[in-house]
PDB file of C-alpha atoms and ligand atoms in Angstrom:
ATOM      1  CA  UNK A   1      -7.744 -15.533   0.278  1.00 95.00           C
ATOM      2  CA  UNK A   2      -8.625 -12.173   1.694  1.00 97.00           C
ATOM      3  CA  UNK A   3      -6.200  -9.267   0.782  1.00 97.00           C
ATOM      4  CA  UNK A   4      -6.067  -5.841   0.719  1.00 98.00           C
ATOM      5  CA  UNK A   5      -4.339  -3.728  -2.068  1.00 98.00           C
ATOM      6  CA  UNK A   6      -2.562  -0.128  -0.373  1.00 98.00           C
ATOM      7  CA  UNK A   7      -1.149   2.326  -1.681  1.00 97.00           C
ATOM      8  CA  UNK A   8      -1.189   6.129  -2.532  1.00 96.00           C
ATOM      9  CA  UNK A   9      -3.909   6.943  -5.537  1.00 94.00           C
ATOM     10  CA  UNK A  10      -2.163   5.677  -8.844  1.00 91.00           C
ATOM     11  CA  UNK A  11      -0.654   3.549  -7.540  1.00 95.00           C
ATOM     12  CA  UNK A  12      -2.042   1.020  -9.867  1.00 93.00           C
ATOM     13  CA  UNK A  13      -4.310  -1.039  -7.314  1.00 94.00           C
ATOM     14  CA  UNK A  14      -7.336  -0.897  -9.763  1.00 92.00           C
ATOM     15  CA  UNK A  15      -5.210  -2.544 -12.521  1.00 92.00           C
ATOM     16  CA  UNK A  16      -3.507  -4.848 -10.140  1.00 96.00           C
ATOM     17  CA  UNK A  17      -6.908  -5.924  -8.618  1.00 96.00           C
ATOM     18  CA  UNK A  18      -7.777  -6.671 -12.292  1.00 93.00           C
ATOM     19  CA  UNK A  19      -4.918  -8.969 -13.101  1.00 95.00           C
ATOM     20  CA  UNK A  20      -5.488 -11.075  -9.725  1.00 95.00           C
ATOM     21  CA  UNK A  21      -9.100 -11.445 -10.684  1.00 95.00           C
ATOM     22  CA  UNK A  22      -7.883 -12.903 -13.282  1.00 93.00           C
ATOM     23  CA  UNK A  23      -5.865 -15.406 -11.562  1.00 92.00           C
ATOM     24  CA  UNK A  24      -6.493 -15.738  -8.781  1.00 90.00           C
ATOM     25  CA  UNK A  25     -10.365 -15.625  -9.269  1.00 91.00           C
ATOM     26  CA  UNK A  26     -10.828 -13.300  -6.542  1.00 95.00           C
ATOM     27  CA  UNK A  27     -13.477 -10.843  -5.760  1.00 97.00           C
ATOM     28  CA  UNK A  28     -12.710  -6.733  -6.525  1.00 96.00           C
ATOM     29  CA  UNK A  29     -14.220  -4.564  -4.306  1.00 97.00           C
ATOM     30  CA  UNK A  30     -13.279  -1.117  -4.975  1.00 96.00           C
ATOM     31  CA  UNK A  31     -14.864   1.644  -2.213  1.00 97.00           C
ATOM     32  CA  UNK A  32     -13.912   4.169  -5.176  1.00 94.00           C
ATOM     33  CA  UNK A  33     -15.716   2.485  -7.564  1.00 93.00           C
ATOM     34  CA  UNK A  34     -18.313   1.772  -5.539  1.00 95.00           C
ATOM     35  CA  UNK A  35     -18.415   5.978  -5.111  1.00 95.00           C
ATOM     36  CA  UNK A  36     -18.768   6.683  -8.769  1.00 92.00           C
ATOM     37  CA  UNK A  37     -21.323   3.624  -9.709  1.00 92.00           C
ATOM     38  CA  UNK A  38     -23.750   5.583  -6.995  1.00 94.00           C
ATOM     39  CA  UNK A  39     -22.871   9.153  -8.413  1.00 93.00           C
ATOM     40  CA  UNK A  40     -23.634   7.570 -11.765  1.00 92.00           C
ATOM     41  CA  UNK A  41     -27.143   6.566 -10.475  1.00 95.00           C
ATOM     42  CA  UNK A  42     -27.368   9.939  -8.534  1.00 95.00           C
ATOM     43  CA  UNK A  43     -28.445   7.415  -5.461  1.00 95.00           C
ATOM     44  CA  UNK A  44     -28.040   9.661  -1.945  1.00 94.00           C
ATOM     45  CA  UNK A  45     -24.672   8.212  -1.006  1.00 94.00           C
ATOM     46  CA  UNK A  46     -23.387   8.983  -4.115  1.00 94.00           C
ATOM     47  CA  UNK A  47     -24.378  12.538  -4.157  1.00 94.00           C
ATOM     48  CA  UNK A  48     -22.899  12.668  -0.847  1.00 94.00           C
ATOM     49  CA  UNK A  49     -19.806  11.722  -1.498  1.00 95.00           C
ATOM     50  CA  UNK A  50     -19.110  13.527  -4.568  1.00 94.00           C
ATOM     51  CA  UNK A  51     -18.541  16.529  -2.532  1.00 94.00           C
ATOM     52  CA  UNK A  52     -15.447  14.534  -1.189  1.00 96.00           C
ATOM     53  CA  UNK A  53     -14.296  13.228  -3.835  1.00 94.00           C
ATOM     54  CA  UNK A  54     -13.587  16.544  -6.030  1.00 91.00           C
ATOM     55  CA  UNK A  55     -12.033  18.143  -3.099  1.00 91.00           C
ATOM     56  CA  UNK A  56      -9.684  15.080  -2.803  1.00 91.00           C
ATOM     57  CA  UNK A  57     -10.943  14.413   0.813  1.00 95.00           C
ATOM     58  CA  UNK A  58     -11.846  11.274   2.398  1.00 97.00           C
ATOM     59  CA  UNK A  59     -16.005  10.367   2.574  1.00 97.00           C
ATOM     60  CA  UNK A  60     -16.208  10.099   6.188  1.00 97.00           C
ATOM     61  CA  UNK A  61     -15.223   6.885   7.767  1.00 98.00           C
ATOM     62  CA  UNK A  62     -19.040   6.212   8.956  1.00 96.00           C
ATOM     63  CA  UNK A  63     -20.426   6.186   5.948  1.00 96.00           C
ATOM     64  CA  UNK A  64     -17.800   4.133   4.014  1.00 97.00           C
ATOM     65  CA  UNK A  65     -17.637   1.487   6.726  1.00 96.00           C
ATOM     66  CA  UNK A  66     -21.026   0.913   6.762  1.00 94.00           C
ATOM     67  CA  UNK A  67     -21.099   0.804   3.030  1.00 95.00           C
ATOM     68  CA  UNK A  68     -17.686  -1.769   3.196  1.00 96.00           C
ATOM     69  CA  UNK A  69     -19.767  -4.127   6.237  1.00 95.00           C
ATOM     70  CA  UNK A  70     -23.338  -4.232   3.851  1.00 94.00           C
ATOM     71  CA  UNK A  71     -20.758  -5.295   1.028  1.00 95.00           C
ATOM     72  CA  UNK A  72     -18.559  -7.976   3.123  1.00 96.00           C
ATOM     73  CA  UNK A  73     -21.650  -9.607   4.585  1.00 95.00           C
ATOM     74  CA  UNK A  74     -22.485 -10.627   0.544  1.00 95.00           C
ATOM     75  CA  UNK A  75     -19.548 -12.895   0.704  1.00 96.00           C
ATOM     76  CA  UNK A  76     -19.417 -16.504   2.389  1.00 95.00           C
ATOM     77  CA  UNK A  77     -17.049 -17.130   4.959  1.00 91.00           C
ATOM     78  CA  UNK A  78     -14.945 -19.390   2.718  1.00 92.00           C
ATOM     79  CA  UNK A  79     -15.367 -16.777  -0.168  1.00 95.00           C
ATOM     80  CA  UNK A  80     -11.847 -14.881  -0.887  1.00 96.00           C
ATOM     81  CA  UNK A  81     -11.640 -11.136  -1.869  1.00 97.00           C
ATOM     82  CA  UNK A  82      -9.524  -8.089  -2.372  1.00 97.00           C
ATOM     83  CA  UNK A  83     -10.217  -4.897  -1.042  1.00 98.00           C
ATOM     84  CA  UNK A  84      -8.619  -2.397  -3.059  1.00 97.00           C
ATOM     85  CA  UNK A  85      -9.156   1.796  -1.711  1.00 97.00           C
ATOM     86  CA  UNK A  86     -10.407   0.540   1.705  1.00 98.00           C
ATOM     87  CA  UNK A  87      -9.164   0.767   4.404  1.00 98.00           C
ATOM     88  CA  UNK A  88      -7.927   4.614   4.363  1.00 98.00           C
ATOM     89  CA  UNK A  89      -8.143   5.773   7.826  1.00 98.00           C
ATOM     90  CA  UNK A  90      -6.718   3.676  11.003  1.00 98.00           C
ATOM     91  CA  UNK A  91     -10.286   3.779  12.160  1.00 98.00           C
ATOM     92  CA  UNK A  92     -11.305   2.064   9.130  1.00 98.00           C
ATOM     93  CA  UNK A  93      -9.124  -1.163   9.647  1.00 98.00           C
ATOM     94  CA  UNK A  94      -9.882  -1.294  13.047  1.00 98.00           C
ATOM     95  CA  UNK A  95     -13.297  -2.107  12.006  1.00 98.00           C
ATOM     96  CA  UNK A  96     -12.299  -4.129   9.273  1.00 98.00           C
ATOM     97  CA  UNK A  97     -10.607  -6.264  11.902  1.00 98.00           C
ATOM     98  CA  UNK A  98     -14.440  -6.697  13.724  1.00 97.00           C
ATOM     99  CA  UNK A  99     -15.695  -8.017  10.071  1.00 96.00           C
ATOM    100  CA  UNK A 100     -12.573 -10.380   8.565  1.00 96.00           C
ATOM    101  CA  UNK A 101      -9.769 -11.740   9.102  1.00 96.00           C
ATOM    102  CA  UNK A 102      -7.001 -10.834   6.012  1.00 97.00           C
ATOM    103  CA  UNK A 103      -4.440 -12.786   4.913  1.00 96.00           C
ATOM    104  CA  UNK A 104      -2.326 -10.135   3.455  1.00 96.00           C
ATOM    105  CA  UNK A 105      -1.652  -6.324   2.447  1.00 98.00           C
ATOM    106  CA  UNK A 106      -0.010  -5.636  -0.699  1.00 98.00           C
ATOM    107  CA  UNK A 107       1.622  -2.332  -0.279  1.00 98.00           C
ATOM    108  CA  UNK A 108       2.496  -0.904  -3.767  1.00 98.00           C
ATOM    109  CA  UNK A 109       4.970   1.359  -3.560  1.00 97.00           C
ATOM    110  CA  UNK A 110       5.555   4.447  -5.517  1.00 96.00           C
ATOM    111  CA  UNK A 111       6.784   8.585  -5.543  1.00 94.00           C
ATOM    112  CA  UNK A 112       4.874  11.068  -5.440  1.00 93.00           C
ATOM    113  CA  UNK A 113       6.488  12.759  -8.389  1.00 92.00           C
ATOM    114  CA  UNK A 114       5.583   9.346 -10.670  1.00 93.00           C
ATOM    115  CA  UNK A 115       2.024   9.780  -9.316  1.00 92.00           C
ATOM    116  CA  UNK A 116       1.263  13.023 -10.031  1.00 92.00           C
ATOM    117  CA  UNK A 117       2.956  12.256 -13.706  1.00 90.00           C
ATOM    118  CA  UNK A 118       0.906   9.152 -13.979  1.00 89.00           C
ATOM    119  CA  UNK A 119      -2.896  10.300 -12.876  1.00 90.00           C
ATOM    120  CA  UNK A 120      -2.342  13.637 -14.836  1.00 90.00           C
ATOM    121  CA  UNK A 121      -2.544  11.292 -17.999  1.00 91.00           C
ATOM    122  CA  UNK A 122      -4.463   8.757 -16.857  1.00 89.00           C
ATOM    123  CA  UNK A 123      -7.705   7.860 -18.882  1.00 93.00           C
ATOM    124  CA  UNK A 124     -10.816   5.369 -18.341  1.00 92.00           C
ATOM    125  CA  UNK A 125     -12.671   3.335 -21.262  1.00 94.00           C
ATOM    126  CA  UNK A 126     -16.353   4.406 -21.206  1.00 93.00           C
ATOM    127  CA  UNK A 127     -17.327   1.254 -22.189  1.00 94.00           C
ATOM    128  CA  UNK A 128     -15.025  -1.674 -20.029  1.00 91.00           C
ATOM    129  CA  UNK A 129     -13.884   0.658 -17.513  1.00 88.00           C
ATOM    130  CA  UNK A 130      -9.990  -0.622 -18.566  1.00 89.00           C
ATOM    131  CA  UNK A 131      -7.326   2.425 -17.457  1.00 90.00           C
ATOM    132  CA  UNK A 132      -5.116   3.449 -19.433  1.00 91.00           C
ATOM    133  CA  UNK A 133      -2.538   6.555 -20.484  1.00 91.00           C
ATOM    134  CA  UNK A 134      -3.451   9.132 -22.763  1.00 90.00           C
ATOM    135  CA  UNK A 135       0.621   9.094 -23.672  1.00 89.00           C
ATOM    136  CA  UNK A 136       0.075   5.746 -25.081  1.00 90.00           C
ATOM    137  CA  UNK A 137      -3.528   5.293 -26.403  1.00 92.00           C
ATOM    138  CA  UNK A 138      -6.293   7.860 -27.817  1.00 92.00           C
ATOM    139  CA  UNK A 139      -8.820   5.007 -27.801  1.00 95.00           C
ATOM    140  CA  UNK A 140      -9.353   1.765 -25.045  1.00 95.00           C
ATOM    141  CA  UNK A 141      -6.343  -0.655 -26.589  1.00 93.00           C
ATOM    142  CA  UNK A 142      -8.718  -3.429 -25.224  1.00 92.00           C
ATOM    143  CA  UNK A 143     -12.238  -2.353 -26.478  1.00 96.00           C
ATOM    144  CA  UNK A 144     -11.756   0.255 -28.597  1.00 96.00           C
ATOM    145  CA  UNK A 145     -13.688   2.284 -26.600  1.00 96.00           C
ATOM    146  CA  UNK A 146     -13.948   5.985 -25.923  1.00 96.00           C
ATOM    147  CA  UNK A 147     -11.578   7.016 -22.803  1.00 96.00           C
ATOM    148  CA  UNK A 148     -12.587   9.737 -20.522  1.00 93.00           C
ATOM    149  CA  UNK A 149     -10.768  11.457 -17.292  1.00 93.00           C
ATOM    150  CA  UNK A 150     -11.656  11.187 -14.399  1.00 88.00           C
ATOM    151  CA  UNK A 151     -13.028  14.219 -12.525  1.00 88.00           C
ATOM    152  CA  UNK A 152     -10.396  13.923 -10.062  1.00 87.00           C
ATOM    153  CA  UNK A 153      -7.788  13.492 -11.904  1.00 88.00           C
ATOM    154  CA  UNK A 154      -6.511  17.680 -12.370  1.00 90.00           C
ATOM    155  CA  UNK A 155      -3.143  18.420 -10.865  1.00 88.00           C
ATOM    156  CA  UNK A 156      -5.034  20.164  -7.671  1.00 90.00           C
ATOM    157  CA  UNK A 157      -7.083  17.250  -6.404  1.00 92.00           C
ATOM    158  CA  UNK A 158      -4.299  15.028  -6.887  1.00 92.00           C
ATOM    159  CA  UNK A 159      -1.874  17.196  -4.706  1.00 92.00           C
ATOM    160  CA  UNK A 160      -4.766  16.901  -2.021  1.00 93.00           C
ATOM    161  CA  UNK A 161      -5.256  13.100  -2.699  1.00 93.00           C
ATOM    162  CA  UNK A 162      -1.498  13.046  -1.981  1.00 95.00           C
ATOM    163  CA  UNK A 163      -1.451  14.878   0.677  1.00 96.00           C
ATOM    164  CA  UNK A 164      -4.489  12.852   2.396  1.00 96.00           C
ATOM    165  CA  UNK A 165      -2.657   9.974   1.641  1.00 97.00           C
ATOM    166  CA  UNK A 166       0.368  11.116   3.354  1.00 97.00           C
ATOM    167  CA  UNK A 167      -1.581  11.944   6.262  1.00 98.00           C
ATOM    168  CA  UNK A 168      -4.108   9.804   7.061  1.00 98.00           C
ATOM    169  CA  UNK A 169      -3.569   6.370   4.967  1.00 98.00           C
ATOM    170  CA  UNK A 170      -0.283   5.870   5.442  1.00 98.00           C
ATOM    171  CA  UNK A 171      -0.130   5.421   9.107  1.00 98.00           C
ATOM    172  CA  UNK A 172      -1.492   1.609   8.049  1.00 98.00           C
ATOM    173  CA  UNK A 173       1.454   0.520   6.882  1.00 98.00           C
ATOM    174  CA  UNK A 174       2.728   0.591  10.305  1.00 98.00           C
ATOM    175  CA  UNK A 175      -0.432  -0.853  10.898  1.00 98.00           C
ATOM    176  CA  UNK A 176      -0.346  -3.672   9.106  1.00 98.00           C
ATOM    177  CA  UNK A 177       3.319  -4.175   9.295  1.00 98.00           C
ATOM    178  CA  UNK A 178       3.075  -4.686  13.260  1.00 98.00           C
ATOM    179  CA  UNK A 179       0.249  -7.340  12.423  1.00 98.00           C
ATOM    180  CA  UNK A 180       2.892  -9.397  10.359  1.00 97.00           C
ATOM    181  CA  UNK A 181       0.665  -8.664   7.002  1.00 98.00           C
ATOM    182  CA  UNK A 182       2.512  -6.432   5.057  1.00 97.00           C
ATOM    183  CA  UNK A 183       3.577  -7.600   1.976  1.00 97.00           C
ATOM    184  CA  UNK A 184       5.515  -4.565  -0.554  1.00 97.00           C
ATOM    185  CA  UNK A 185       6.281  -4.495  -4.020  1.00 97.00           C
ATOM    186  CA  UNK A 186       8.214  -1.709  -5.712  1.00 96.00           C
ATOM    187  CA  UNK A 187       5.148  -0.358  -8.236  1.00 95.00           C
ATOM    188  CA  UNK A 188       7.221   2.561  -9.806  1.00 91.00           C
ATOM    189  CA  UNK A 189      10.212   3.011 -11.401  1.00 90.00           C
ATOM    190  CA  UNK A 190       8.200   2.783 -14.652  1.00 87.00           C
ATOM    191  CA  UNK A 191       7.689  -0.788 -14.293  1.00 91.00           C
ATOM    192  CA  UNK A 192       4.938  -2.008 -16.605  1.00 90.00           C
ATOM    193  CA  UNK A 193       1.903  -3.688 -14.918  1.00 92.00           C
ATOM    194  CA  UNK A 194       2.482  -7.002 -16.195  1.00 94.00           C
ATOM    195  CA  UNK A 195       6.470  -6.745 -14.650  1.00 96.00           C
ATOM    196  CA  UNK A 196       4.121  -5.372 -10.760  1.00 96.00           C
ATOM    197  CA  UNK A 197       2.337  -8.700 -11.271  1.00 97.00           C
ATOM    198  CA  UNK A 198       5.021 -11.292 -11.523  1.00 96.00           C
ATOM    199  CA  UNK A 199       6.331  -9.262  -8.403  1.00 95.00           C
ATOM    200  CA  UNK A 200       3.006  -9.263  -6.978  1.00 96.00           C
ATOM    201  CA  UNK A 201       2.556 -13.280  -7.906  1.00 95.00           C
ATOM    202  CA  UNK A 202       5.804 -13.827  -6.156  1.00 94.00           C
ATOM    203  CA  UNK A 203       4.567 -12.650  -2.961  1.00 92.00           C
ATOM    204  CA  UNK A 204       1.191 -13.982  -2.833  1.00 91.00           C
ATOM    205  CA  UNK A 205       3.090 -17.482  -3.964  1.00 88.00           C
ATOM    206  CA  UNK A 206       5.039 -17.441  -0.747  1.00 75.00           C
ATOM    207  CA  UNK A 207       2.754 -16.181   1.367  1.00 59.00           C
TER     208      UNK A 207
HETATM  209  P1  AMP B 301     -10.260   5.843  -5.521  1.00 58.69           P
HETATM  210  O1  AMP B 301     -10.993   5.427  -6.745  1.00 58.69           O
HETATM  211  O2  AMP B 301      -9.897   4.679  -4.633  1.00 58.69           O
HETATM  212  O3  AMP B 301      -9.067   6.720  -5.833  1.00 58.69           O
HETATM  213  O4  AMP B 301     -11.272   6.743  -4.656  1.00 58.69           O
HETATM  214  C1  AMP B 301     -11.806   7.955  -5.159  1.00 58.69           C
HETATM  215  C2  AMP B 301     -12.323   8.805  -4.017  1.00 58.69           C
HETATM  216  O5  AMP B 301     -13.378   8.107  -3.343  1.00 58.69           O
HETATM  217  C3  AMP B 301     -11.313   9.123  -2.928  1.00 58.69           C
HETATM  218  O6  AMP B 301     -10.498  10.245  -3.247  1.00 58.69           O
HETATM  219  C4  AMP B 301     -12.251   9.442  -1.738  1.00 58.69           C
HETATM  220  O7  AMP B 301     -12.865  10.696  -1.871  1.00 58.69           O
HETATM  221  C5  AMP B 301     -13.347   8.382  -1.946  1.00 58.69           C
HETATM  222  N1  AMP B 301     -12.994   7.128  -1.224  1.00 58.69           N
HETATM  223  C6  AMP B 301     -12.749   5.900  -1.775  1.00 58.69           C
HETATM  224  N2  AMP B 301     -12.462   4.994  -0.821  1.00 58.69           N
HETATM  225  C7  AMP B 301     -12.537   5.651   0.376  1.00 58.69           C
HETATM  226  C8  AMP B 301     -12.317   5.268   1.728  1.00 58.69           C
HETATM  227  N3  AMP B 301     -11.952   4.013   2.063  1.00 58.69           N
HETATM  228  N4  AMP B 301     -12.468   6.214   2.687  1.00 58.69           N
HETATM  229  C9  AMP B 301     -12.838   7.477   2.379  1.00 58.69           C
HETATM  230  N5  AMP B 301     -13.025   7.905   1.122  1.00 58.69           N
HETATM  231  C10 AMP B 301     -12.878   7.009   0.110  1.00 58.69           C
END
């Protein structure tokens, strides 16, 4: 199964891609994580992109795609994964449609008001990488582990993550909706993430 995971920043894709791993036994490929590995390693790309990424702006669709068509030629043609932060752009899954054929898009919808709530508490484990809310937890409730914020995650870059969102990303839902691929579940309303994935399970069981 090949799948991609939309939906506005906080959305919870990352922990949604998690709990399909899980399942499902599916690959995660996360362009955002991808990002911050190379940042991590100071590698050029990394550096590069950094500049986007704390202005909340998109890294520019050439260098992501050919970042996203090095990583998809890893995989077998009978191996299944999700994409989860790619595509962002309408030139982005155009090309994606010249390297794969998808089975579905899992749109996860949410408003912006519960985003901006959300990623302004939102915390990472140093150690697994598990997300979490500082509201809840001071430590990772999985590891134990130290939690950190994100550098992108202040009230300014999230307004322009929002608002790139708005304008550029969410013209695929059209997109993918023409393509017969679209497949939403209702990811707000304070639903916990185990309540998204019986939702998401549901779809991907009928699908
Ligand atoms: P994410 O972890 O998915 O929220 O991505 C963090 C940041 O990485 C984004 O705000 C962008 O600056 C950059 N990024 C990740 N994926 C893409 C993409 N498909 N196209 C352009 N920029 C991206």
């Amino acid at each position: 199964m090949r799948l991609v995971l939309l939906g506005a920043p906080g959305a919870g894709k990352g922990t949604q891609a998690a709990l399909i791993k899980e399942h499902h036994g599916l690959a995660h490929v996360s362009t955002g994580d991808i990002f911050r590995e190379n940042l991590k390693n100071k590698t050029p790309l990394g550096l590069e992109a950094k500049k986007y990424m704390d202005a909340g702006q998109l890294v520019p669709d050439e260098t992501v795609m050919k970042m996203v068509g090095e990583k998809l030629s890893e995989f077998k043609p009978d191996e299944g994964f999700m994409l989860d932060g790619f595509p962002r752009t309408v030139a982005q899954a155009e090309f994606l449609e010249t390297q794969t054929k998808l089975d579905g898009v899992i749109l996860f919808n949410i408003s912006d008001e519960e985003i901006v709530k959300r990623l302004s508490s939102r915390a990472v484990c140093k150690d697994c990488g598990n997300v979490t809310s500082r509201l809840i937890n001071d430590k990772c409730p999985s590891c134990g582990g130290e939690l950190y914020t994100r550098d992108d995650d202040n009230e300014e870059t999230i307004r322009s993550r929002l608002k790139v969102f708005h304008e550029q990303t969410e013209p695929l839902i059209n997109f993918y909706r023409d393509r017969g691929l679209l497949l939403e579940v209702d990811a707000g309303h304070g639903q916990k993430p185990e309540k998204v994935f019986e939702l998401v399970l549901k779809l991907l069981s009928h699908d």
